[in-house]
Short mmCIF file of N, CA and C and ligand atoms in Angstrom, two decimals:
data_model
loop_
_atom_site.label_atom_id
_atom_site.label_comp_id
_atom_site.label_asym_id
_atom_site.label_seq_id
_atom_site.Cartn_x
_atom_site.Cartn_y
_atom_site.Cartn_z
N MET A 167 -14.85 -30.59 -5.94
CA MET A 167 -14.96 -29.53 -5.43
C MET A 167 -15.11 -29.71 -3.81
N ILE A 168 -15.54 -31.00 -3.69
CA ILE A 168 -15.40 -31.48 -2.42
C ILE A 168 -13.88 -31.79 -1.56
N ASP A 169 -13.67 -31.34 -0.43
CA ASP A 169 -12.81 -31.32 -0.12
C ASP A 169 -11.81 -30.63 -0.23
N ALA A 170 -12.15 -29.41 -1.33
CA ALA A 170 -11.14 -28.91 -1.87
C ALA A 170 -10.61 -27.85 -0.57
N PRO A 171 -9.21 -27.35 -0.32
CA PRO A 171 -8.95 -26.44 0.49
C PRO A 171 -9.06 -25.00 0.35
N ILE A 172 -8.74 -24.49 1.77
CA ILE A 172 -8.67 -23.03 1.30
C ILE A 172 -7.91 -22.49 0.72
N ASP A 173 -7.31 -21.82 -0.55
CA ASP A 173 -6.41 -21.51 -1.12
C ASP A 173 -5.99 -20.18 -0.48
N HIS A 174 -6.85 -19.14 -0.47
CA HIS A 174 -6.60 -17.86 0.27
C HIS A 174 -8.24 -17.22 0.45
N VAL A 175 -7.90 -16.23 1.64
CA VAL A 175 -9.08 -15.49 1.99
C VAL A 175 -8.59 -14.19 1.44
N ALA A 176 -8.94 -13.61 0.94
CA ALA A 176 -8.78 -11.96 0.24
C ALA A 176 -9.93 -10.87 1.46
N ILE A 177 -8.75 -9.77 1.54
CA ILE A 177 -9.53 -8.55 2.50
C ILE A 177 -8.98 -7.50 1.80
N VAL A 178 -10.11 -6.61 1.22
CA VAL A 178 -10.00 -5.59 0.70
C VAL A 178 -9.86 -4.55 1.95
N VAL A 179 -8.80 -3.55 1.94
CA VAL A 179 -8.33 -3.06 2.73
C VAL A 179 -7.92 -1.04 2.11
N ALA A 180 -8.17 -0.13 2.85
CA ALA A 180 -8.19 1.10 2.18
C ALA A 180 -6.40 1.33 2.59
N ASP A 181 -5.64 1.07 3.78
CA ASP A 181 -4.71 1.71 3.71
C ASP A 181 -3.66 0.11 3.90
N LEU A 182 -2.94 -0.08 2.63
CA LEU A 182 -2.31 -1.16 2.63
C LEU A 182 -0.96 -1.61 3.87
N GLU A 183 -0.43 -0.61 3.81
CA GLU A 183 0.69 -0.57 4.92
C GLU A 183 0.23 -0.76 6.51
N SER A 184 -0.71 0.11 6.69
CA SER A 184 -1.52 -0.48 7.92
C SER A 184 -1.50 -1.79 8.35
N ALA A 185 -2.57 -2.52 7.28
CA ALA A 185 -2.81 -3.75 7.26
C ALA A 185 -1.95 -4.53 7.33
N ILE A 186 -0.69 -4.66 6.44
CA ILE A 186 0.41 -5.29 6.46
C ILE A 186 1.05 -5.25 7.74
N ALA A 187 1.34 -4.22 8.82
CA ALA A 187 1.87 -4.15 9.76
C ALA A 187 0.77 -4.87 11.00
N LEU A 188 -0.54 -4.87 10.46
CA LEU A 188 -1.47 -5.30 11.43
C LEU A 188 -1.17 -6.99 11.65
N TYR A 189 -1.20 -7.62 10.24
CA TYR A 189 -1.10 -8.63 10.23
C TYR A 189 0.43 -9.63 10.19
N THR A 190 1.58 -8.73 10.37
CA THR A 190 3.05 -9.11 10.35
C THR A 190 3.19 -8.83 11.76
N ARG A 191 3.12 -7.59 11.91
CA ARG A 191 3.89 -7.59 13.38
C ARG A 191 3.11 -7.79 14.48
N THR A 192 1.68 -7.33 14.57
CA THR A 192 0.60 -7.82 15.79
C THR A 192 0.45 -9.44 15.76
N LEU A 193 -0.39 -9.56 14.61
CA LEU A 193 -0.96 -10.63 14.36
C LEU A 193 0.10 -12.00 14.05
N GLY A 194 1.30 -11.82 13.56
CA GLY A 194 2.27 -12.73 13.23
C GLY A 194 2.53 -13.58 12.55
N PHE A 195 1.81 -13.13 11.21
CA PHE A 195 1.95 -13.67 9.65
C PHE A 195 3.13 -13.24 9.33
N THR A 196 3.73 -14.36 8.18
CA THR A 196 4.92 -14.02 7.15
C THR A 196 4.34 -13.56 5.70
N GLN A 197 4.72 -12.54 5.38
CA GLN A 197 4.43 -11.81 4.14
C GLN A 197 5.37 -12.51 3.03
N ILE A 198 4.44 -13.47 2.35
CA ILE A 198 5.05 -14.12 1.01
C ILE A 198 4.98 -13.74 -0.27
N TYR A 199 4.35 -13.00 -0.73
CA TYR A 199 4.28 -12.07 -2.11
C TYR A 199 3.59 -10.70 -1.90
N ARG A 200 4.16 -10.05 -3.03
CA ARG A 200 3.45 -8.35 -2.73
C ARG A 200 3.47 -8.47 -4.36
N GLU A 201 2.35 -8.08 -5.14
CA GLU A 201 2.06 -8.16 -6.92
C GLU A 201 1.09 -7.41 -7.02
N THR A 202 1.28 -6.53 -8.21
CA THR A 202 -0.09 -6.30 -9.05
C THR A 202 -0.43 -7.06 -9.56
N ILE A 203 -1.67 -7.07 -9.35
CA ILE A 203 -2.62 -8.14 -10.37
C ILE A 203 -3.33 -6.84 -11.30
N PRO A 204 -2.88 -6.75 -12.61
CA PRO A 204 -3.82 -5.46 -13.29
C PRO A 204 -5.24 -5.88 -14.05
N ASP A 205 -5.32 -7.48 -13.81
CA ASP A 205 -6.62 -7.32 -14.46
C ASP A 205 -8.06 -7.51 -13.03
N GLN A 206 -7.55 -7.33 -12.20
CA GLN A 206 -8.73 -7.10 -11.00
C GLN A 206 -8.08 -5.50 -10.58
N ALA A 207 -7.01 -4.94 -11.17
CA ALA A 207 -6.78 -3.63 -10.91
C ALA A 207 -6.35 -3.27 -9.07
N VAL A 208 -5.94 -4.26 -8.64
CA VAL A 208 -5.49 -4.49 -7.20
C VAL A 208 -3.67 -4.70 -6.84
N GLU A 209 -3.48 -4.28 -6.00
CA GLU A 209 -2.18 -4.55 -5.37
C GLU A 209 -2.53 -5.76 -4.30
N ALA A 210 -1.71 -7.00 -4.45
CA ALA A 210 -1.81 -7.87 -3.43
C ALA A 210 -1.18 -8.49 -2.61
N VAL A 211 -0.88 -8.34 -1.21
CA VAL A 211 -0.12 -8.65 -0.86
C VAL A 211 -0.71 -10.71 0.25
N GLY A 212 0.20 -11.20 0.11
CA GLY A 212 -0.21 -12.41 0.15
C GLY A 212 0.87 -12.71 1.73
N LEU A 213 -0.19 -12.91 2.69
CA LEU A 213 0.48 -13.79 4.32
C LEU A 213 0.09 -15.29 4.75
N ARG A 214 1.61 -16.00 4.75
CA ARG A 214 1.14 -17.27 4.86
C ARG A 214 0.56 -17.61 6.09
N ALA A 215 -0.35 -18.30 5.81
CA ALA A 215 -1.61 -18.95 7.28
C ALA A 215 -1.73 -20.72 6.90
N GLY A 216 -0.33 -21.13 7.72
CA GLY A 216 -0.45 -22.60 7.44
C GLY A 216 -0.49 -22.97 5.91
N ASP A 217 -1.26 -24.04 5.30
CA ASP A 217 -1.35 -24.24 4.12
C ASP A 217 -2.14 -23.59 3.38
N SER A 218 -2.47 -22.10 3.69
CA SER A 218 -3.83 -21.07 3.14
C SER A 218 -2.69 -19.97 3.26
N ILE A 219 -4.06 -19.05 2.66
CA ILE A 219 -3.03 -17.54 2.69
C ILE A 219 -4.10 -16.67 2.95
N ILE A 220 -3.61 -15.60 3.76
CA ILE A 220 -4.16 -14.41 3.68
C ILE A 220 -3.96 -13.35 2.98
N GLU A 221 -5.04 -13.00 1.95
CA GLU A 221 -4.61 -11.93 0.71
C GLU A 221 -4.92 -10.41 1.07
N LEU A 222 -4.19 -9.44 1.21
CA LEU A 222 -4.37 -8.10 1.37
C LEU A 222 -4.36 -7.47 0.01
N LEU A 223 -6.21 -6.81 -0.21
CA LEU A 223 -5.99 -6.56 -1.60
C LEU A 223 -6.14 -4.63 -1.58
N ARG A 224 -5.46 -3.84 -2.18
CA ARG A 224 -5.65 -2.56 -2.06
C ARG A 224 -5.76 -2.50 -3.54
N PRO A 225 -7.13 -1.80 -3.60
CA PRO A 225 -7.80 -1.13 -5.20
C PRO A 225 -6.87 0.18 -5.70
N LEU A 226 -6.19 -0.13 -7.09
CA LEU A 226 -5.24 0.68 -7.71
C LEU A 226 -6.35 2.02 -8.19
N CYS A 227 -7.28 2.14 -8.02
CA CYS A 227 -8.42 3.11 -8.41
C CYS A 227 -9.30 2.88 -7.62
N ASP A 228 -10.15 4.63 -7.65
CA ASP A 228 -11.51 4.42 -6.80
C ASP A 228 -12.64 3.66 -7.47
N ASP A 229 -12.66 3.76 -8.36
CA ASP A 229 -13.79 3.06 -9.54
C ASP A 229 -13.94 1.62 -9.83
N SER A 230 -12.58 1.17 -9.07
CA SER A 230 -12.75 -0.52 -9.36
C SER A 230 -13.69 -1.35 -8.60
N PRO A 231 -14.33 -2.49 -9.47
CA PRO A 231 -15.02 -3.10 -8.44
C PRO A 231 -14.88 -3.68 -7.35
N VAL A 232 -13.64 -3.87 -6.79
CA VAL A 232 -12.94 -3.98 -5.50
C VAL A 232 -13.33 -3.11 -4.71
N ALA A 233 -12.71 -1.51 -5.36
CA ALA A 233 -13.29 -0.17 -4.24
C ALA A 233 -14.38 -0.07 -4.33
N ARG A 234 -15.18 0.04 -5.06
CA ARG A 234 -16.69 0.10 -4.85
C ARG A 234 -17.46 -0.83 -3.45
N PHE A 235 -17.05 -2.41 -3.65
CA PHE A 235 -17.35 -3.02 -2.77
C PHE A 235 -16.98 -2.77 -1.66
N ARG A 236 -15.69 -2.23 -1.21
CA ARG A 236 -15.05 -1.84 0.02
C ARG A 236 -15.82 -0.43 0.70
N GLY A 237 -16.57 0.16 -0.01
CA GLY A 237 -17.12 1.63 0.30
C GLY A 237 -16.64 2.30 1.16
N GLU A 238 -17.05 2.61 2.24
CA GLU A 238 -16.29 3.15 3.23
C GLU A 238 -16.02 2.45 4.61
N ALA A 239 -15.95 1.27 4.49
CA ALA A 239 -15.40 0.56 5.31
C ALA A 239 -13.50 0.50 5.40
N ALA A 240 -13.12 0.43 6.41
CA ALA A 240 -11.96 0.24 6.46
C ALA A 240 -10.98 -0.76 5.98
N SER A 241 -11.88 -2.06 5.95
CA SER A 241 -11.67 -3.37 5.27
C SER A 241 -12.87 -4.02 5.37
N LYS A 242 -12.97 -4.97 4.71
CA LYS A 242 -14.00 -6.09 4.47
C LYS A 242 -13.45 -7.13 3.54
N LEU A 243 -13.86 -8.14 4.13
CA LEU A 243 -13.74 -9.23 3.58
C LEU A 243 -14.43 -9.42 2.09
N HIS A 244 -13.30 -9.76 1.34
CA HIS A 244 -13.99 -9.59 0.03
C HIS A 244 -14.41 -11.01 -0.89
N HIS A 245 -13.43 -12.20 -0.69
CA HIS A 245 -13.74 -13.90 -0.94
C HIS A 245 -12.99 -14.21 -0.62
N THR A 246 -13.59 -15.74 -0.69
CA THR A 246 -12.54 -17.31 -0.57
C THR A 246 -12.37 -17.82 -1.55
N ALA A 247 -11.03 -18.03 -1.85
CA ALA A 247 -10.42 -18.87 -2.96
C ALA A 247 -10.31 -20.58 -2.61
N TYR A 248 -10.96 -21.19 -3.25
CA TYR A 248 -10.84 -22.65 -2.92
C TYR A 248 -10.30 -23.55 -3.93
N ARG A 249 -9.16 -24.25 -3.58
CA ARG A 249 -8.02 -24.51 -4.62
C ARG A 249 -8.72 -26.07 -5.10
N VAL A 250 -8.40 -26.02 -6.69
CA VAL A 250 -8.97 -27.07 -7.38
C VAL A 250 -7.85 -27.44 -8.51
N ALA A 251 -7.77 -28.77 -8.60
CA ALA A 251 -7.05 -29.38 -9.29
C ALA A 251 -7.01 -28.91 -11.05
N ASP A 252 -8.47 -29.00 -11.66
CA ASP A 252 -9.15 -28.53 -12.64
C ASP A 252 -10.04 -27.63 -12.92
N ILE A 253 -9.36 -26.68 -13.05
CA ILE A 253 -10.32 -25.50 -12.80
C ILE A 253 -11.30 -25.53 -14.28
N VAL A 254 -10.89 -25.69 -15.13
CA VAL A 254 -11.68 -25.60 -16.29
C VAL A 254 -13.08 -26.87 -16.15
N ALA A 255 -12.58 -27.65 -15.79
CA ALA A 255 -13.82 -28.70 -15.42
C ALA A 255 -14.65 -28.53 -14.21
N GLU A 256 -14.00 -27.96 -13.22
CA GLU A 256 -15.10 -27.65 -12.28
C GLU A 256 -16.06 -26.35 -12.61
N LEU A 257 -15.51 -25.49 -13.71
CA LEU A 257 -16.63 -24.62 -14.43
C LEU A 257 -17.60 -25.12 -15.09
N ALA A 258 -17.37 -26.22 -15.15
CA ALA A 258 -18.07 -26.78 -16.50
C ALA A 258 -18.81 -27.45 -15.41
N ARG A 259 -18.48 -28.28 -14.64
CA ARG A 259 -19.46 -29.00 -13.39
C ARG A 259 -20.41 -28.04 -12.76
N LEU A 260 -20.11 -26.94 -12.31
CA LEU A 260 -20.68 -26.08 -11.67
C LEU A 260 -21.86 -25.45 -12.51
N LYS A 261 -21.17 -25.25 -14.09
CA LYS A 261 -22.52 -24.36 -14.91
C LYS A 261 -23.86 -25.34 -15.18
N ALA A 262 -22.92 -26.55 -15.62
CA ALA A 262 -23.84 -27.71 -15.39
C ALA A 262 -25.01 -27.93 -14.61
N GLY A 263 -24.54 -27.50 -13.35
CA GLY A 263 -25.45 -27.68 -11.91
C GLY A 263 -26.07 -26.01 -11.84
N GLY A 264 -26.13 -25.34 -13.10
CA GLY A 264 -27.54 -24.38 -12.66
C GLY A 264 -26.35 -23.26 -11.85
N VAL A 265 -25.37 -23.19 -11.40
CA VAL A 265 -24.70 -22.19 -10.68
C VAL A 265 -24.39 -21.04 -11.97
N ARG A 266 -24.51 -19.70 -11.45
CA ARG A 266 -24.02 -18.71 -12.19
C ARG A 266 -22.43 -18.48 -12.39
N LEU A 267 -22.04 -17.89 -13.15
CA LEU A 267 -20.51 -17.78 -13.32
C LEU A 267 -20.11 -16.13 -13.59
N ILE A 268 -19.57 -15.79 -12.78
CA ILE A 268 -18.84 -14.47 -13.10
C ILE A 268 -17.70 -14.79 -14.58
N ASP A 269 -17.06 -15.50 -14.19
CA ASP A 269 -15.82 -15.97 -15.42
C ASP A 269 -16.42 -17.52 -16.15
N GLU A 270 -16.68 -17.19 -16.94
CA GLU A 270 -17.05 -18.26 -17.97
C GLU A 270 -15.60 -19.30 -18.43
N CYS A 271 -14.45 -18.62 -18.47
CA CYS A 271 -13.39 -19.25 -18.57
C CYS A 271 -12.23 -18.14 -17.63
N PRO A 272 -11.10 -19.65 -17.08
CA PRO A 272 -10.48 -18.82 -16.10
C PRO A 272 -9.37 -17.46 -16.37
N ARG A 273 -9.37 -16.63 -15.61
CA ARG A 273 -8.23 -15.55 -15.98
C ARG A 273 -7.09 -15.65 -14.94
N ARG A 274 -6.14 -14.85 -15.06
CA ARG A 274 -5.17 -14.84 -14.33
C ARG A 274 -5.13 -13.98 -12.90
N GLY A 275 -4.82 -14.83 -11.88
CA GLY A 275 -4.67 -14.15 -10.80
C GLY A 275 -3.08 -14.07 -10.48
N ALA A 276 -2.83 -13.89 -8.77
CA ALA A 276 -1.64 -13.32 -8.29
C ALA A 276 -0.67 -14.81 -9.11
N HIS A 277 0.71 -14.77 -8.84
CA HIS A 277 1.79 -15.53 -9.59
C HIS A 277 1.44 -16.36 -10.73
N GLY A 278 0.09 -16.03 -11.37
CA GLY A 278 0.40 -16.92 -12.69
C GLY A 278 -0.79 -17.99 -12.11
N ASN A 279 -1.60 -18.09 -11.06
CA ASN A 279 -2.72 -18.83 -11.15
C ASN A 279 -3.83 -18.49 -11.79
N ARG A 280 -4.77 -19.86 -12.24
CA ARG A 280 -5.46 -19.64 -13.08
C ARG A 280 -6.44 -19.49 -12.17
N ILE A 281 -7.68 -18.77 -12.70
CA ILE A 281 -8.79 -18.24 -11.28
C ILE A 281 -9.94 -17.84 -12.01
N ALA A 282 -10.95 -18.02 -11.25
CA ALA A 282 -12.44 -17.72 -11.78
C ALA A 282 -13.53 -17.93 -11.12
N PHE A 283 -14.28 -16.31 -10.46
CA PHE A 283 -15.38 -16.10 -9.88
C PHE A 283 -16.86 -16.57 -10.17
N LEU A 284 -17.24 -17.12 -8.75
CA LEU A 284 -18.16 -17.41 -9.03
C LEU A 284 -19.82 -16.42 -8.66
N HIS A 285 -20.76 -16.36 -9.12
CA HIS A 285 -21.71 -15.27 -8.92
C HIS A 285 -22.39 -15.27 -7.71
N PRO A 286 -22.61 -13.88 -6.88
CA PRO A 286 -22.59 -13.94 -5.29
C PRO A 286 -24.41 -15.01 -5.54
N LYS A 287 -24.73 -14.65 -6.66
CA LYS A 287 -26.17 -14.36 -6.60
C LYS A 287 -26.56 -16.10 -6.55
N SER A 288 -25.37 -16.66 -7.13
CA SER A 288 -25.83 -18.25 -6.70
C SER A 288 -25.00 -18.76 -5.91
N THR A 289 -24.19 -17.92 -4.79
CA THR A 289 -23.27 -18.25 -3.63
C THR A 289 -24.08 -17.91 -2.16
N GLY A 290 -24.99 -17.42 -2.61
CA GLY A 290 -25.95 -16.70 -0.96
C GLY A 290 -25.12 -15.21 -0.55
N GLY A 291 -24.93 -14.81 -1.29
CA GLY A 291 -24.30 -13.45 -1.44
C GLY A 291 -22.83 -13.56 -1.27
N VAL A 292 -22.00 -14.70 -0.99
CA VAL A 292 -20.33 -14.38 -0.92
C VAL A 292 -19.82 -14.76 -1.92
N LEU A 293 -18.81 -13.95 -2.23
CA LEU A 293 -17.89 -14.27 -3.41
C LEU A 293 -17.13 -15.33 -3.40
N ILE A 294 -17.03 -16.32 -4.13
CA ILE A 294 -16.51 -17.30 -4.17
C ILE A 294 -15.41 -17.04 -5.31
N GLU A 295 -14.19 -17.70 -5.28
CA GLU A 295 -13.10 -18.03 -6.07
C GLU A 295 -12.61 -19.13 -6.62
N LEU A 296 -12.37 -19.79 -7.75
CA LEU A 296 -11.85 -21.07 -7.81
C LEU A 296 -10.58 -20.81 -8.22
N CYS A 297 -9.68 -21.57 -7.68
CA CYS A 297 -8.43 -20.89 -7.86
C CYS A 297 -7.12 -22.51 -8.44
N GLN A 298 -6.84 -22.18 -9.35
CA GLN A 298 -6.06 -23.41 -9.79
C GLN A 298 -4.07 -22.97 -9.96
N PRO A 299 -3.79 -22.89 -8.66
CA PRO A 299 -2.30 -22.75 -8.73
C PRO A 299 -1.56 -22.92 -9.88
N ALA A 300 -0.49 -22.04 -10.04
CA ALA A 300 0.73 -22.73 -11.10
C ALA A 300 1.67 -22.81 -10.48
N GLY A 301 2.09 -24.17 -10.93
CA GLY A 301 3.16 -25.13 -9.90
C GLY A 301 2.34 -25.46 -8.61
N ASP A 302 3.34 -25.97 -7.64
CA ASP A 302 3.11 -26.33 -6.47
C ASP A 302 3.09 -25.23 -5.28
N VAL A 303 1.76 -25.11 -5.03
CA VAL A 303 1.71 -23.82 -4.21
C VAL A 303 2.72 -24.00 -2.86
N ARG A 304 2.83 -25.14 -2.32
CA ARG A 304 3.61 -25.29 -1.07
C ARG A 304 4.98 -24.68 -1.42
N ASP A 305 5.52 -25.02 -2.51
CA ASP A 305 7.07 -24.31 -2.92
C ASP A 305 6.71 -22.75 -2.64
N ARG A 306 5.68 -21.69 -2.18
CA ARG A 306 5.89 -20.82 -1.84
C ARG A 306 5.90 -20.78 -0.14
N LEU A 307 5.18 -21.49 0.39
CA LEU A 307 4.81 -21.43 1.83
C LEU A 307 6.33 -22.28 2.49
CO1 CO B 468 -8.43 -14.35 -4.64
#
């Protein structure tokens, strides 16, 4: 985990089209993917940010965990994802160290990445995701 780069920072938004316009036209980021992630009930839009990605999340239904997290806010920082080479080994190491895990086993994130969330109760209230990219992430940047 030491030196793990940031894979992406995810922001949940109420109005995805307005958020895309803000991040591309106003701030100058480039959109590199847009896809539905059924497992998390979100539509995700990735924006290139150097070697990292800003990911905008739009909940697909009002009662999903991500939608409840946003609440009444127009947008809200949802999680930071750190890129790891071996997610299964990292999860085992963290669990052995007493970290509470939301996902004991990796699940599918955007574009086939293997991801797992750590429980905010173990991470100072901040939601942290571990992310093992499918293939070379730089192919997409
Ligand atoms: Co994520």
